[in-house]
mmCIF file of C-alpha atoms and ligand atoms in Angstrom:
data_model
loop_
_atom_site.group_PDB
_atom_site.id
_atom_site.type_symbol
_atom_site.label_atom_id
_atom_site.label_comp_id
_atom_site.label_asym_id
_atom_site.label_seq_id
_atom_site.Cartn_x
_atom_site.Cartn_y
_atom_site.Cartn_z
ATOM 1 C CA UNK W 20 113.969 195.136 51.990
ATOM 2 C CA UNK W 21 114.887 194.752 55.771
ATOM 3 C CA UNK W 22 118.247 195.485 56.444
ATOM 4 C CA UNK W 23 119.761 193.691 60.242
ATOM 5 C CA UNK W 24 123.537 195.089 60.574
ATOM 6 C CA UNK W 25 125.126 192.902 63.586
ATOM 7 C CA UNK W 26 127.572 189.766 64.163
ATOM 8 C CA UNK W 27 126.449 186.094 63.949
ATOM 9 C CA UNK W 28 128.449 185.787 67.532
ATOM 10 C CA UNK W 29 126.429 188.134 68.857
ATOM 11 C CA UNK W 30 123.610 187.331 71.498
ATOM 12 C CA UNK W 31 121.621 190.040 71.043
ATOM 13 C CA UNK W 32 122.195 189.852 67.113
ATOM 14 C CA UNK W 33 120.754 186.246 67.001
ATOM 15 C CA UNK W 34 117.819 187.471 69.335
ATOM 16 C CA UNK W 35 116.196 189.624 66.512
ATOM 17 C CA UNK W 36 117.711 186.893 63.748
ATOM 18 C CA UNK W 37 115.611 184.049 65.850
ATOM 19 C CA UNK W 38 112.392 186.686 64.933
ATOM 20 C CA UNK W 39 113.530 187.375 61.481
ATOM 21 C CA UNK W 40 114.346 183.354 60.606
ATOM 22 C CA UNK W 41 110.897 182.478 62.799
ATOM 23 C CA UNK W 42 108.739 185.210 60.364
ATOM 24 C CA UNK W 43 110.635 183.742 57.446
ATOM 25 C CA UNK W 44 111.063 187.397 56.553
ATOM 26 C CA UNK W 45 113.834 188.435 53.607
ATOM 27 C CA UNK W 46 116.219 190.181 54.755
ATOM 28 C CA UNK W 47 119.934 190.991 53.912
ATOM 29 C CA UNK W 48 122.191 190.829 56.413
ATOM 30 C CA UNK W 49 125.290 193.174 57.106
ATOM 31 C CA UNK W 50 128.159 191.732 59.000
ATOM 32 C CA UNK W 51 130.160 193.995 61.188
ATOM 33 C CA UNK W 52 134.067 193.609 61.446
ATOM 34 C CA UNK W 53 134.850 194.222 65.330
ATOM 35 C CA UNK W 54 138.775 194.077 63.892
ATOM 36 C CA UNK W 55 137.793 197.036 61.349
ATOM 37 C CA UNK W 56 136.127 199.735 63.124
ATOM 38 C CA UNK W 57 136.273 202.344 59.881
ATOM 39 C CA UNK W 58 134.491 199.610 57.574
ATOM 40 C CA UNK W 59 131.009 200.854 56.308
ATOM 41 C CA UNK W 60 128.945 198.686 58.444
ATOM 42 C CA UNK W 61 130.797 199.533 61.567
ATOM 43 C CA UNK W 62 130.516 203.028 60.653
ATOM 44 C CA UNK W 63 126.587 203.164 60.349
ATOM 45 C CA UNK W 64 126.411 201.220 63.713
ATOM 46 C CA UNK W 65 128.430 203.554 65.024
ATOM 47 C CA UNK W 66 126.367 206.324 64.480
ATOM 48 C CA UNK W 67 123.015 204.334 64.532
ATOM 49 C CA UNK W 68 123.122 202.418 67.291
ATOM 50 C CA UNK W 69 122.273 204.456 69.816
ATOM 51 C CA UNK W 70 124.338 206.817 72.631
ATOM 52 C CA UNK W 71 126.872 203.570 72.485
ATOM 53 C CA UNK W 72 126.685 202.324 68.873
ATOM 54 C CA UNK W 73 125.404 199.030 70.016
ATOM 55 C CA UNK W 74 123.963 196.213 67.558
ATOM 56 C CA UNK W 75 122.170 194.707 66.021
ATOM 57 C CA UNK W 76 120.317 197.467 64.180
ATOM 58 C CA UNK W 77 117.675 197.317 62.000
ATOM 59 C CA UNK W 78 116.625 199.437 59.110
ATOM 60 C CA UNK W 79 113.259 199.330 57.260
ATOM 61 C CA UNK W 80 112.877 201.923 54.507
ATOM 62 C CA UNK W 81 113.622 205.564 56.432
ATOM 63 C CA UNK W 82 112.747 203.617 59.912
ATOM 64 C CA UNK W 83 116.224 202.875 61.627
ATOM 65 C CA UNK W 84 116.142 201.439 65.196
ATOM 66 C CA UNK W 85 118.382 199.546 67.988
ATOM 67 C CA UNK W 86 117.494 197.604 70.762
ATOM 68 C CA UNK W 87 116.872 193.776 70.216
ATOM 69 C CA UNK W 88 113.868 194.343 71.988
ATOM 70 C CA UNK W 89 112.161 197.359 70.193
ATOM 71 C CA UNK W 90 113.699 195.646 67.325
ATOM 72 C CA UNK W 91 111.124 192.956 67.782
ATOM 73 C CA UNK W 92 108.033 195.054 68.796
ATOM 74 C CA UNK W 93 108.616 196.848 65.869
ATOM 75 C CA UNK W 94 108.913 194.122 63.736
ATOM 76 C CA UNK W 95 105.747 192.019 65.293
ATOM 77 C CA UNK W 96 103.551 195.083 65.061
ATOM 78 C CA UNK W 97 104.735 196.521 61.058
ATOM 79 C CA UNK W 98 105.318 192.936 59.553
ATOM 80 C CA UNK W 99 102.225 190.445 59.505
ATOM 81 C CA UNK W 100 104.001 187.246 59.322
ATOM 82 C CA UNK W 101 105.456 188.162 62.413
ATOM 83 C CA UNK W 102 102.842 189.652 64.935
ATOM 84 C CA UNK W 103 102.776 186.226 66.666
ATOM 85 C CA UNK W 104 105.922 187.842 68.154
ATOM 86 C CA UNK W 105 104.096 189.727 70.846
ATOM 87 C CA UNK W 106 100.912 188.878 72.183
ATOM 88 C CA UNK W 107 97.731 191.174 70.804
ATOM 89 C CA UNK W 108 96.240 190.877 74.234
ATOM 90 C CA UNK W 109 97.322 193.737 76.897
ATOM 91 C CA UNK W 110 98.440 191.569 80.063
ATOM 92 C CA UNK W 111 99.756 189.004 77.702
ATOM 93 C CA UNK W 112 102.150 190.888 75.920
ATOM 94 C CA UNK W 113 103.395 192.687 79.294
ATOM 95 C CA UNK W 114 104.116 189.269 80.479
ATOM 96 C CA UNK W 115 106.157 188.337 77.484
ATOM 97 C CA UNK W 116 108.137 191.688 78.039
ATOM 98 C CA UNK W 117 108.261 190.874 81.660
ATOM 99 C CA UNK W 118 110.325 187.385 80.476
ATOM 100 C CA UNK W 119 112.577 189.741 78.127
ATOM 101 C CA UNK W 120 113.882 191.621 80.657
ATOM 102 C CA UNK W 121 114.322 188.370 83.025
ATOM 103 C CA UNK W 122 116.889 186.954 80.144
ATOM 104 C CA UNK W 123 118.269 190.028 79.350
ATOM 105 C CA UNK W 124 118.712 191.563 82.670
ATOM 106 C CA UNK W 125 118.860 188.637 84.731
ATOM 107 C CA UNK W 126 120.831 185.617 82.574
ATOM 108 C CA UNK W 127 122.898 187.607 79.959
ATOM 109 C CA UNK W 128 123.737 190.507 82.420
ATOM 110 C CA UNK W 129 125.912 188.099 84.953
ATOM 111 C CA UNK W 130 127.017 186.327 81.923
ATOM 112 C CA UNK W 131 128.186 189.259 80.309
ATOM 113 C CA UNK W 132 129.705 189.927 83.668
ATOM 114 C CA UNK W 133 132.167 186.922 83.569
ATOM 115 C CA UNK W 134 133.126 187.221 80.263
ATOM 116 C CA UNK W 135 134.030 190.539 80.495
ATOM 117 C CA UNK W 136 136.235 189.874 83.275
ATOM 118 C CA UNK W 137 137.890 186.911 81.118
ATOM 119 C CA UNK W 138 138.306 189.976 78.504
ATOM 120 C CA UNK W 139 140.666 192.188 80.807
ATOM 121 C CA UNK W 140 144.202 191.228 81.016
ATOM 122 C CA UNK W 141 144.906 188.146 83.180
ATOM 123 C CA UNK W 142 146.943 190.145 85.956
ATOM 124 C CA UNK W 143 143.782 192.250 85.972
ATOM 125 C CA UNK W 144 141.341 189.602 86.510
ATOM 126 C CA UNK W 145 139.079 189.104 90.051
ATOM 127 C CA UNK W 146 137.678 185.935 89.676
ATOM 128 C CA UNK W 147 135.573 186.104 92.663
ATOM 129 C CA UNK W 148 133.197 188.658 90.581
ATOM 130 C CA UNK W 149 132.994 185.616 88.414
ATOM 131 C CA UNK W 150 131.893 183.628 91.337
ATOM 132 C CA UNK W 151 129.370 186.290 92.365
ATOM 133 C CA UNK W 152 127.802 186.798 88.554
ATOM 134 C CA UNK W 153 127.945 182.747 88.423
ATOM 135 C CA UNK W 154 125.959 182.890 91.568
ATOM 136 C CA UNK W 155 123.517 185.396 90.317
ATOM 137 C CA UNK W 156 123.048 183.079 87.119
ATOM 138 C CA UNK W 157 122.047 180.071 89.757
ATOM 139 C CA UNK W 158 119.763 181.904 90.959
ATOM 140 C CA UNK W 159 117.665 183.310 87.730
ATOM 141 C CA UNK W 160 118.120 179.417 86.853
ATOM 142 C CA UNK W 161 116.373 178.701 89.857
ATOM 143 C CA UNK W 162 113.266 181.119 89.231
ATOM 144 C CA UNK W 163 113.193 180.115 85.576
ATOM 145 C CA UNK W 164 113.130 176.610 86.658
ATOM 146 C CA UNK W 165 109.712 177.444 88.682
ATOM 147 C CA UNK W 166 108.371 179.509 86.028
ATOM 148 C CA UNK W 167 108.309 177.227 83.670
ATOM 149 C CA UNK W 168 105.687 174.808 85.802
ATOM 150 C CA UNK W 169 103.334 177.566 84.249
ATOM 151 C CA UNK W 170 105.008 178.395 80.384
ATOM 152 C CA UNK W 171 103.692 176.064 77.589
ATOM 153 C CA UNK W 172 107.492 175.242 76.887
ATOM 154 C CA UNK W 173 106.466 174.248 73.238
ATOM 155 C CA UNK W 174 104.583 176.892 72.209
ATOM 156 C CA UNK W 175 105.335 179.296 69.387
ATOM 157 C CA UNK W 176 108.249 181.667 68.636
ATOM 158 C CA UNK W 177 107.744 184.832 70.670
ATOM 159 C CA UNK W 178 109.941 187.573 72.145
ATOM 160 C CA UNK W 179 110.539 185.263 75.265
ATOM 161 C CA UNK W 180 111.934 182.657 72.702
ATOM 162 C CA UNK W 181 113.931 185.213 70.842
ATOM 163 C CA UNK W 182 115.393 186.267 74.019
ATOM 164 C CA UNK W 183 115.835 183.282 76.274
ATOM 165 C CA UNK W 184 117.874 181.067 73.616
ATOM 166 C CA UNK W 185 120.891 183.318 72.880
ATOM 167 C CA UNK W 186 120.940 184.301 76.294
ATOM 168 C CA UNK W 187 120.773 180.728 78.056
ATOM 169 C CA UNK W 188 123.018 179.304 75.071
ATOM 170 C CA UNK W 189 125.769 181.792 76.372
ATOM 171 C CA UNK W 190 125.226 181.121 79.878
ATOM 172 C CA UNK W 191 125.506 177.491 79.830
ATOM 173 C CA UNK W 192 128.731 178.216 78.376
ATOM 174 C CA UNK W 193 129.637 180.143 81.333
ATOM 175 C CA UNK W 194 127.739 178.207 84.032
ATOM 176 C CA UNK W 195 126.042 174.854 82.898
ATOM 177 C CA UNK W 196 122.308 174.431 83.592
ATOM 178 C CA UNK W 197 122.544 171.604 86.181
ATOM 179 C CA UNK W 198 120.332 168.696 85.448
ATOM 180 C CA UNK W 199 118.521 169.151 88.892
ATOM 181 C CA UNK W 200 116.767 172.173 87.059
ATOM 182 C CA UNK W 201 114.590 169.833 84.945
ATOM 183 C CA UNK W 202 112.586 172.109 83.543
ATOM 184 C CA UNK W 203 114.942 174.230 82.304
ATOM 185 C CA UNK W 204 117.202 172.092 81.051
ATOM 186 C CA UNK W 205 114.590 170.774 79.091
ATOM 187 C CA UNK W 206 113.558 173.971 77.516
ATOM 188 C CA UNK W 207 117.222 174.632 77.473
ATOM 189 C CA UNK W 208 117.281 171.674 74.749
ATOM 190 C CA UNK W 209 113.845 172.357 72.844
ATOM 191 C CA UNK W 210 115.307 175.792 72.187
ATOM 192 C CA UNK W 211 118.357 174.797 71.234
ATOM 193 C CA UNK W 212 116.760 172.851 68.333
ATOM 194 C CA UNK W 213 114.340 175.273 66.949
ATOM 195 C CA UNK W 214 114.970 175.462 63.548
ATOM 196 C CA UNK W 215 116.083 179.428 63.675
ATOM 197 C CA UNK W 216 118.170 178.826 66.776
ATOM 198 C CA UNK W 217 120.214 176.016 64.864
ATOM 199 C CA UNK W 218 120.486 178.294 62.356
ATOM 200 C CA UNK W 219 122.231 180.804 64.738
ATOM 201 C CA UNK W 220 124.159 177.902 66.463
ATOM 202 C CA UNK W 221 125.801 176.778 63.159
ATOM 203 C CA UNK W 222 126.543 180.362 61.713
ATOM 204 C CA UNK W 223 127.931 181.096 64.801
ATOM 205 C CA UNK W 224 130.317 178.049 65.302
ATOM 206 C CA UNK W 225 133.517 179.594 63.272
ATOM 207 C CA UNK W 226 133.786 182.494 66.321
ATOM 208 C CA UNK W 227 133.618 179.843 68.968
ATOM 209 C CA UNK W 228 137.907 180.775 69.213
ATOM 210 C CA UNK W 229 136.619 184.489 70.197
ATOM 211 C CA UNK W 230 135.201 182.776 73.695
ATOM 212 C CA UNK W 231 137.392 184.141 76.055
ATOM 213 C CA UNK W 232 136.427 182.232 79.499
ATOM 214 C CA UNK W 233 137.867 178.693 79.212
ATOM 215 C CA UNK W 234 135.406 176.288 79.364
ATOM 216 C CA UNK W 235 134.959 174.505 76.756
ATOM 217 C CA UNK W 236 131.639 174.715 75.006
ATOM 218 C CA UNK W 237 128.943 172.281 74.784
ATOM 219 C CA UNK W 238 128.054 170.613 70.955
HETATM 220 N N1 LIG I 27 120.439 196.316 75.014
HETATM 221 C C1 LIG I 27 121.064 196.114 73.736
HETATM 222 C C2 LIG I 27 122.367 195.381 73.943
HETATM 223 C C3 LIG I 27 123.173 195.307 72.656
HETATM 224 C C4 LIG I 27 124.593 194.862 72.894
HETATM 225 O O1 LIG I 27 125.111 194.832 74.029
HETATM 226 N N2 LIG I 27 125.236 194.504 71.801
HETATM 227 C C5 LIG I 27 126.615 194.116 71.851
HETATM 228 C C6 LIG I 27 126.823 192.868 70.957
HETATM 229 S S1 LIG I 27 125.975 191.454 71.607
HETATM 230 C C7 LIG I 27 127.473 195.228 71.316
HETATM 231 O O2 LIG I 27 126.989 196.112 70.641
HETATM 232 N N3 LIG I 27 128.784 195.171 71.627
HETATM 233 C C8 LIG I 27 129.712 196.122 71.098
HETATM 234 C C9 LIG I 27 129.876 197.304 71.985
HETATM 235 O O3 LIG I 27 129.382 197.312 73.115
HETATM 236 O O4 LIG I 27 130.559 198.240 71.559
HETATM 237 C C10 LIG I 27 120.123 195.323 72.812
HETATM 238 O O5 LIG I 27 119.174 194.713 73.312
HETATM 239 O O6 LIG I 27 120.270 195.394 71.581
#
């Protein structure tokens, strides 16, 4: 059986769940403990995932890999119920992983810029890089905005899905979608209640205390 090791907190963690719950693939799931670093699960991650021990990781029989994204090309390539994942088709599929590394690059990097600056000690904080990643995040709202003229917004569960949910959930937390970006914030809201992004959403609610910048989430 699939194995995922990660944190239900975790963006990148609920990017390869969203595949996983999409598939309706069985899988068991290995929660890490950031407060106990020797624990088993920690340990493996440690030494699995990758030159930084980053998660989630996934391991299938001898076959143990990190990166959300590979993650997913793996899995939509090895596991039939889930090669819906990533286009078949060559120019298809690079636009898909052209999307992926808009979210990931483009929404969660400046949100994972302000919340790491709400991590440091307060007398250590420089807000104005807040201001500059929130500023970033306007923009990529912007493009996505205009992109989506194009996107069939309701379409299936692919990589783009897996990655623009988590990522957009956690940067409306950190810098609300304004309504004037109608597109978006209407495919901010169809994601939002896919049945394997709920699922995230609602496993995820207990950690909503671990949010360190104070602004207090949306339902
Ligand atoms: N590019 C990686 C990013 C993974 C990542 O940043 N994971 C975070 C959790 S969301 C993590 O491992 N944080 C713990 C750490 O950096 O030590 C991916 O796509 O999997």
């Amino acid at each position: 059986m699939l194995a995922l090791y990660g944190h239900p907190f975790s963006s990148y963690t609920w990017k390869v769940l969203i595949a996983l719950y999409a598939g309706e693939v069985d899988f068991e799931f290995h929660l890490l403990d950031p407060a106990a670093p020797d624990s088993e699960h920690n340990r493996f991650v440690a030494a699995n995932g990758g030159p930084l021990g980053k998660f989630p990781v996934l391991v299938d029989g001898d076959n143990i890999l990190f990166e959300s994204t590979t993650i997913i090309e793996y899995l939509a390539r090895h596991k039939p119920a889930m090669g819906s994942l990533l286009p078949e088709e060559t120019d298809a599929a690079i636009g898909v992983r052209l999307l992926d590394r808009v979210f990931d690059n483009y929404v969660m990097g400046p949100t994972g810029e302000v919340i790491g600056e709400y991590l440091r000690p307060e007398a250590s904080r420089d807000l104005s890089r807040c201001d500059a990643a929130r500023a970033r995040l306007e923009r990529s709202y912007r493009w996505l905005d205009g992109w989506l003229e194009y996107y069939p917004a309701a379409g299936q569960v692919t990589l783009v899905e897996c990655a623009a949910a988590p990522m957009l959930h956690y940067a409306h937390w950190v810098h609300p979608i304004a309504a004037r970006h109608a597109r978006l914030s209407a495919w901010h809201a169809h994601l939002e209640a896919l049945p394997p992004v709920r699922r995230c959403i609602e496993d995820a609610r207990p950690y909503r205390p671990l949010f360190p910048v104070p602004m207090p989430p949306p339902a």
